[in-house]
């Protein structure tokens, strides 16, 4: 057969000691080509660097190296043109490419696998893939942060209710709220950068697990493949997938941030809250209820988080009982990472679009900020500052004022001076300066606080770093 394997004949890559080929079920459970074909470009790059190094160390001839490189280039174009025939009998991307190379260039192809194993080969391909994905994620987070910085700048003075327990707590600005997400996504991006540093070591040359007796130059291949240096322990190199786990943990944390934001968008865009309007481009209608505008993109971002977290747990579970070094269990690493990467990319992109297009309904936010006695803390603070009350007493007096306002069905600022003085004689008309939501936010000038002046400082800090 063209690929050298069928039920009767053994595998051409490793079948020397086998009298017959694998059963259909063995083939099905063993094959990874269905998903690891995604690694073709990394596999070819790795093989080119390896062949070049083998030739420069005199391990293979320059002629064989040239044939290998030319053949690999042909294979690259075949795969990119969609004409390459992937075979499940050849298990995975590594053997599919090597078998095709043999058809194209003959015996020289058999020299490529000198001083190499699929164990270091797959570790290399996958690291290269995850590294590129992390770099892409870094750029996408930068775009998301930029969208938030624009919204924050436009809304540094936009007053909205701040919540704890989803109950009105104290007035904040929408700009401040946006900047909270900038901090979260900024930390996610820092984690991404850190992970890139962690995995920036080249696995190739670790071979099956013990290294090799051939006089290879691992620094040369590391450099050619854009890694900082080679890995330092061949057993670790082929047996760990912590770089994939790190990607998945970062993706899970980032997805969790995205999901909380998605939840807020869902809440804010209800007619009851009405804080924002989503653009038509990022919402959908209902097939039965003509009035509806649904935040489907936000809901799906929230749901993707479940998949991404699931992938992390799946791979942690695959890895937790494995003795060193390589076990085939590890082949299950890729689908989790591929699926999580695709989900995360979509989620960040959808969220960036939503934030960029968002219409902020300032009047609705302002009105909501003024209700729910959001300036009660300001009244208590005023009593401490101006009337000399201990905070606990001021808290109590303010509670009485809230109870009265509630009874009358009005806001704190609507109580008369006489009514307030009946609650505490130390209250003067100066108190009305702090009962407005604008005065409340403007007063919170502590570092990192919600005062517009403070928020603008934080926006400037981030602008310099984004
Ligand atoms: N397809 C395999 C994987 O993804 C490649 C490594 C196979 N190594 C081996 N010793 N069977 O893990």
XYZ file of C-alpha atoms and ligand atoms in Angstrom:
478
model
C 0.000 0.000 0.000
C 1.042 3.569 -0.623
C 1.328 4.308 3.084
C 2.900 0.955 3.804
C 0.254 -0.194 6.263
C -2.850 -2.281 6.174
C -4.379 -4.901 8.378
C -1.870 -7.515 7.183
C 1.366 -5.593 6.914
C 2.884 -3.841 9.903
C 3.524 -0.123 10.309
C 6.387 1.101 8.110
C 7.676 3.473 10.771
C 7.822 1.130 13.733
C 6.605 -2.249 12.473
C 9.918 -4.109 12.322
C 9.037 -6.419 15.176
C 5.365 -6.751 14.285
C 3.976 -9.581 12.158
C 0.694 -7.804 11.394
C -0.869 -4.360 11.527
C -3.189 -2.988 14.185
C -6.879 -3.855 14.456
C -9.357 -1.260 13.281
C -10.156 -0.302 16.864
C -6.479 -0.038 17.759
C -6.019 2.237 14.792
C -8.977 4.370 15.793
C -7.981 4.825 19.411
C -4.339 5.394 18.506
C -4.652 7.915 15.693
C -4.284 11.613 16.387
C -4.032 12.849 12.809
C -7.659 14.040 12.946
C -6.592 16.864 15.237
C -2.789 17.066 15.263
C -2.699 17.934 11.561
C -3.068 21.443 12.955
C 0.624 21.166 13.897
C 1.856 20.657 10.323
C 3.652 24.000 9.992
C 5.411 23.594 13.337
C 6.357 20.016 12.494
C 7.905 21.041 9.181
C 9.770 23.979 10.722
C 11.113 21.685 13.415
C 12.232 19.074 10.898
C 13.972 21.680 8.783
C 15.897 23.020 11.768
C 16.767 19.488 12.844
C 17.986 18.439 9.375
C 20.036 21.615 9.029
C 21.684 20.968 12.389
C 22.336 17.280 11.548
C 24.113 18.342 8.351
C 26.138 21.060 10.019
C 27.374 18.504 12.566
C 28.229 16.023 9.789
C 25.576 13.547 10.993
C 23.855 13.565 7.594
C 25.279 14.703 4.270
C 24.593 18.163 2.830
C 22.957 16.474 -0.184
C 20.530 14.548 1.983
C 19.806 17.696 3.945
C 18.966 19.583 0.740
C 16.688 16.789 -0.406
C 14.952 16.772 2.970
C 14.438 20.538 2.993
C 13.132 20.576 -0.585
C 10.814 17.673 0.139
C 9.507 19.379 3.280
C 8.854 22.555 1.296
C 6.858 20.536 -1.218
C 4.854 18.946 1.581
C 4.185 22.370 3.112
C 2.719 23.621 -0.151
C 0.727 20.435 -0.619
C -0.849 20.776 2.809
C -1.526 24.466 2.306
C -3.068 23.816 -1.101
C -5.293 21.125 0.412
C -3.906 18.396 -1.845
C -2.045 16.441 0.853
C -3.679 13.136 1.670
C -3.690 12.504 5.390
C -3.792 8.859 6.380
C -5.132 7.563 9.681
C -3.008 4.458 9.314
C 0.007 6.714 9.710
C -1.309 7.774 13.127
C -0.190 11.331 13.451
C 1.151 14.397 11.707
C 4.769 13.380 12.290
C 4.478 10.051 10.496
C 2.199 11.412 7.788
C 4.808 13.965 6.854
C 7.711 11.549 7.106
C 5.961 8.938 4.946
C 5.201 11.514 2.284
C 8.815 12.658 2.427
C 9.922 9.088 1.731
C 7.666 8.949 -1.317
C 9.039 12.260 -2.537
C 12.791 11.875 -1.911
C 13.426 8.184 -1.212
C 15.991 6.919 1.272
C 17.256 10.350 2.389
C 13.922 10.760 4.175
C 14.860 7.930 6.509
C 17.818 9.962 7.804
C 15.660 12.807 9.142
C 14.662 10.866 12.237
C 18.294 10.404 13.326
C 18.863 11.635 16.906
C 15.171 12.380 17.282
C 12.043 10.696 18.580
C 8.391 11.516 18.155
C 8.494 12.285 21.860
C 10.710 15.341 21.509
C 9.154 16.069 18.134
C 5.633 16.380 19.509
C 6.884 18.320 22.531
C 8.500 20.748 20.109
C 5.565 21.107 17.740
C 3.099 21.635 20.523
C 5.278 24.167 22.332
C 5.720 26.141 19.146
C 1.967 26.097 18.608
C 1.151 27.174 22.168
C 3.791 29.896 22.004
C 2.218 31.355 18.861
C -1.217 31.125 20.418
C -0.009 32.963 23.520
C 1.458 35.686 21.324
C -1.849 36.008 19.509
C -3.717 36.155 22.830
C -1.385 38.895 24.030
C -2.273 41.036 21.009
C -5.976 40.396 21.386
C -5.907 41.391 25.052
C -4.120 44.591 24.087
C -6.971 45.402 21.695
C -9.560 44.668 24.382
C -7.742 46.880 26.876
C -7.558 49.660 24.269
C -11.338 49.454 23.749
C -11.861 49.753 27.502
C -9.481 52.706 27.804
C -11.508 54.610 25.214
C -14.775 53.873 27.019
C -13.197 54.796 30.364
C -11.909 58.090 29.038
C -15.313 59.061 27.630
C -16.950 58.106 30.915
C -14.530 59.309 33.547
C -17.351 61.563 34.853
C -20.295 59.265 34.163
C -21.864 58.462 37.516
C -23.387 55.033 38.046
C -24.301 53.011 41.111
C -21.519 50.833 42.432
C -22.760 47.506 43.746
C -21.931 44.972 46.387
C -24.199 41.916 46.575
C -25.740 43.496 43.444
C -27.331 45.988 45.859
C -26.641 49.666 45.403
C -23.566 50.458 47.489
C -21.905 53.773 46.657
C -21.835 55.907 43.533
C -18.884 55.238 41.238
C -18.081 56.309 37.710
C -18.528 54.099 34.699
C -14.965 55.016 33.742
C -13.772 53.573 37.050
C -15.791 50.414 36.477
C -14.261 50.025 32.996
C -10.802 50.457 34.472
C -11.465 47.564 36.844
C -11.612 45.341 33.755
C -8.477 46.957 32.362
C -6.693 45.837 35.524
C -8.022 42.263 35.164
C -7.185 41.919 31.487
C -3.856 43.608 32.126
C -3.001 40.890 34.643
C -4.187 38.233 32.201
C -1.820 39.687 29.629
C 1.020 39.713 32.155
C 0.322 36.027 32.818
C 0.448 35.378 29.081
C 3.825 37.115 28.832
C 5.132 35.160 31.768
C 3.980 31.881 30.205
C 5.780 32.746 26.974
C 8.965 33.168 29.002
C 8.410 29.826 30.751
C 7.995 27.825 27.584
C 10.720 29.566 25.650
C 12.992 26.513 25.787
C 13.570 24.119 22.905
C 12.670 20.444 23.473
C 14.215 19.057 20.300
C 17.220 16.832 20.972
C 15.805 15.333 24.159
C 15.019 12.397 21.853
C 12.934 9.556 23.344
C 13.732 10.544 26.952
C 17.467 10.130 27.566
C 19.067 12.434 25.034
C 21.235 10.992 22.272
C 24.773 9.813 21.568
C 24.950 11.693 18.270
C 26.980 14.891 18.462
C 23.949 17.158 18.030
C 23.886 20.878 18.775
C 20.734 21.703 20.712
C 21.687 25.362 21.044
C 21.713 25.621 17.281
C 18.223 24.175 16.848
C 16.937 26.244 19.770
C 18.196 29.403 18.104
C 16.884 28.439 14.666
C 13.425 27.862 16.103
C 13.338 31.145 18.017
C 13.739 29.684 21.503
C 15.846 31.359 24.164
C 17.763 28.155 24.960
C 17.389 24.355 24.971
C 15.588 22.596 27.845
C 17.944 21.273 30.503
C 16.530 17.837 31.305
C 15.589 15.350 28.623
C 13.231 13.358 30.858
C 11.307 16.452 31.905
C 11.255 17.671 28.328
C 9.293 14.744 26.928
C 7.114 14.139 29.949
C 5.699 17.445 31.035
C 2.880 19.402 29.521
C 2.852 22.179 32.067
C 3.163 24.722 29.272
C -0.207 23.481 27.977
C -1.641 23.495 31.492
C -0.338 27.006 31.990
C -2.037 28.110 28.799
C -5.277 26.504 29.950
C -5.064 28.039 33.438
C -4.462 31.477 31.997
C -7.282 30.918 29.524
C -9.576 29.841 32.359
C -8.796 32.879 34.493
C -9.175 35.200 31.519
C -12.426 33.497 30.502
C -13.671 33.937 34.054
C -13.011 37.676 33.799
C -14.759 37.748 30.434
C -17.670 35.834 31.878
C -18.203 38.269 34.741
C -18.158 41.108 32.261
C -20.573 39.189 30.044
C -22.896 38.772 33.014
C -22.782 42.524 33.685
C -23.557 43.243 30.046
C -26.544 40.925 30.228
C -27.796 42.703 33.348
C -27.034 46.234 32.162
C -28.792 45.752 28.844
C -32.116 44.667 30.383
C -34.914 47.255 30.105
C -34.998 47.240 33.927
C -31.396 48.427 34.254
C -31.073 50.060 30.860
C -27.483 51.198 31.525
C -26.245 50.287 28.060
C -27.462 49.509 24.589
C -25.640 46.863 22.608
C -25.068 47.579 18.954
C -27.161 45.698 16.422
C -23.932 44.083 15.290
C -23.551 42.353 18.649
C -27.112 41.367 19.487
C -29.870 39.248 18.074
C -33.643 39.355 17.821
C -36.283 36.876 18.851
C -38.212 34.907 16.271
C -41.441 35.294 18.230
C -41.161 38.468 20.323
C -40.585 41.456 18.030
C -39.539 43.818 20.827
C -36.552 41.730 21.913
C -32.911 42.569 21.494
C -30.909 39.777 23.054
C -27.325 39.880 24.310
C -26.459 36.494 22.767
C -22.804 37.311 22.231
C -22.390 38.088 25.924
C -24.256 34.946 26.897
C -22.059 32.833 24.655
C -18.918 34.416 26.057
C -20.230 33.459 29.490
C -20.856 29.908 28.279
C -17.465 29.473 26.583
C -15.973 29.809 30.034
C -17.468 26.444 30.912
C -15.720 24.787 27.992
C -12.401 26.428 28.729
C -12.482 25.545 32.418
C -13.486 22.017 31.407
C -10.415 21.711 29.203
C -8.157 22.704 32.080
C -9.682 20.113 34.371
C -9.536 17.488 31.615
C -5.818 17.910 30.992
C -4.957 18.175 34.686
C -6.753 14.869 35.126
C -4.950 13.262 32.178
C -1.575 14.259 33.586
C -2.002 13.651 37.287
C -1.147 9.958 37.443
C 1.486 9.634 34.748
C 4.883 8.209 35.634
C 7.847 9.842 33.883
C 8.562 10.018 31.004
C 6.233 9.906 27.948
C 2.942 7.995 27.985
C 0.430 7.934 25.190
C -2.141 9.527 27.493
C -0.389 12.767 26.671
C -1.722 12.653 23.134
C -4.981 13.840 24.718
C -3.396 17.221 25.448
C -3.991 18.774 22.071
C -7.754 18.782 21.592
C -8.241 20.465 24.950
C -5.800 23.214 24.108
C -7.078 23.669 20.546
C -10.671 23.908 21.689
C -9.886 26.267 24.545
C -7.764 28.465 22.279
C -10.507 28.756 19.704
C -13.100 29.527 22.366
C -10.909 32.111 24.065
C -10.086 33.877 20.814
C -13.748 34.099 19.913
C -14.693 35.290 23.381
C -12.066 38.050 23.455
C -12.929 39.169 19.937
C -16.671 39.261 20.633
C -16.122 41.154 23.873
C -13.816 43.668 22.202
C -16.521 44.310 19.612
C -19.218 44.713 22.237
C -17.171 47.134 24.316
C -16.088 49.125 21.290
C -19.705 49.536 20.035
C -21.396 49.957 23.393
C -23.843 52.834 23.846
C -23.649 54.157 27.399
C -26.961 55.528 28.682
C -25.599 58.129 31.051
C -28.979 59.431 32.206
C -30.120 55.972 33.233
C -26.891 55.369 35.123
C -27.115 58.762 36.834
C -30.738 58.178 37.874
C -29.954 54.740 39.260
C -26.913 56.095 41.116
C -29.115 58.601 42.922
C -31.584 56.046 44.164
C -31.049 53.357 46.768
C -29.481 55.779 49.298
C -26.115 55.404 47.638
C -24.719 58.454 49.446
C -25.491 57.139 52.928
C -21.790 56.523 53.568
C -21.109 60.130 52.576
C -23.589 61.300 55.200
C -21.924 59.130 57.842
C -18.483 60.404 56.825
C -19.760 63.991 57.025
C -21.016 63.387 60.577
C -17.570 62.078 61.542
C -15.754 64.958 59.896
C -18.033 67.918 60.649
C -19.958 66.886 63.768
C -17.161 64.925 65.460
C -19.142 61.682 65.843
C -17.362 58.314 66.134
C -17.970 56.389 62.888
C -20.159 53.756 64.571
C -22.490 56.458 65.953
C -22.521 58.246 62.610
C -23.473 54.921 60.983
C -26.423 54.638 63.358
C -27.627 58.205 62.837
C -27.396 57.727 59.067
C -29.403 54.520 59.378
C -32.169 56.565 61.045
C -32.077 59.071 58.186
C -32.327 56.251 55.616
C -35.275 54.767 57.499
C -37.050 58.148 57.452
C -36.382 58.669 53.740
C -37.609 55.174 53.051
C -40.798 55.859 55.015
C -41.345 59.081 53.081
C -40.450 57.436 49.767
C -37.746 59.998 48.943
C -33.955 60.240 48.615
C -31.627 61.363 51.410
C -31.027 64.653 49.634
C -34.801 65.295 49.648
C -35.053 65.294 53.457
C -35.355 68.782 54.933
C -32.711 70.251 57.220
C -35.251 70.231 60.062
C -35.952 66.533 59.550
C -32.231 65.759 59.566
C -31.640 67.913 62.640
C -34.404 66.045 64.426
C -32.337 62.932 63.899
C -29.100 64.639 64.969
C -28.824 68.264 66.075
C -25.228 68.560 64.835
C -26.327 68.458 61.193
C -26.065 71.776 59.274
C -27.011 72.740 55.740
C -23.450 72.003 54.592
C -24.470 68.344 54.619
C -26.337 68.795 51.330
C -22.978 69.291 49.571
C -22.109 65.647 50.082
C -25.496 64.107 49.488
C -25.308 64.448 45.692
C -23.810 61.561 43.734
C -21.413 63.911 41.910
C -20.041 65.228 45.209
C -19.763 61.688 46.464
C -17.615 60.415 43.581
C -15.553 63.607 43.424
C -14.635 63.196 47.086
C -13.134 59.702 46.645
C -9.659 60.838 45.703
C -7.728 58.123 47.518
C -5.210 56.364 45.235
C -7.189 54.041 42.985
C -10.485 55.617 44.079
C -13.449 56.515 41.897
C -12.976 60.317 41.709
C -12.801 61.364 38.043
C -9.418 63.013 38.688
C -8.084 59.713 40.032
C -9.596 57.639 37.216
C -7.975 59.933 34.638
C -4.595 59.336 36.289
C -5.070 55.577 36.007
C -6.130 55.865 32.378
C -2.951 57.819 31.630
C -0.861 55.189 33.437
C -2.369 52.433 31.294
C -2.153 54.414 28.055
C 1.605 54.482 28.515
C 1.693 50.733 28.994
C -0.728 49.489 26.371
N 0.890 11.431 18.394
C 1.734 11.349 19.528
C 1.307 12.377 20.572
O 0.590 13.274 20.243
C 3.144 11.590 19.158
C 4.127 10.977 20.080
C 4.135 9.519 19.946
N 5.204 8.938 20.715
C 5.228 7.628 21.013
N 6.199 7.231 21.727
N 4.271 6.822 20.628
O 1.646 12.289 21.716
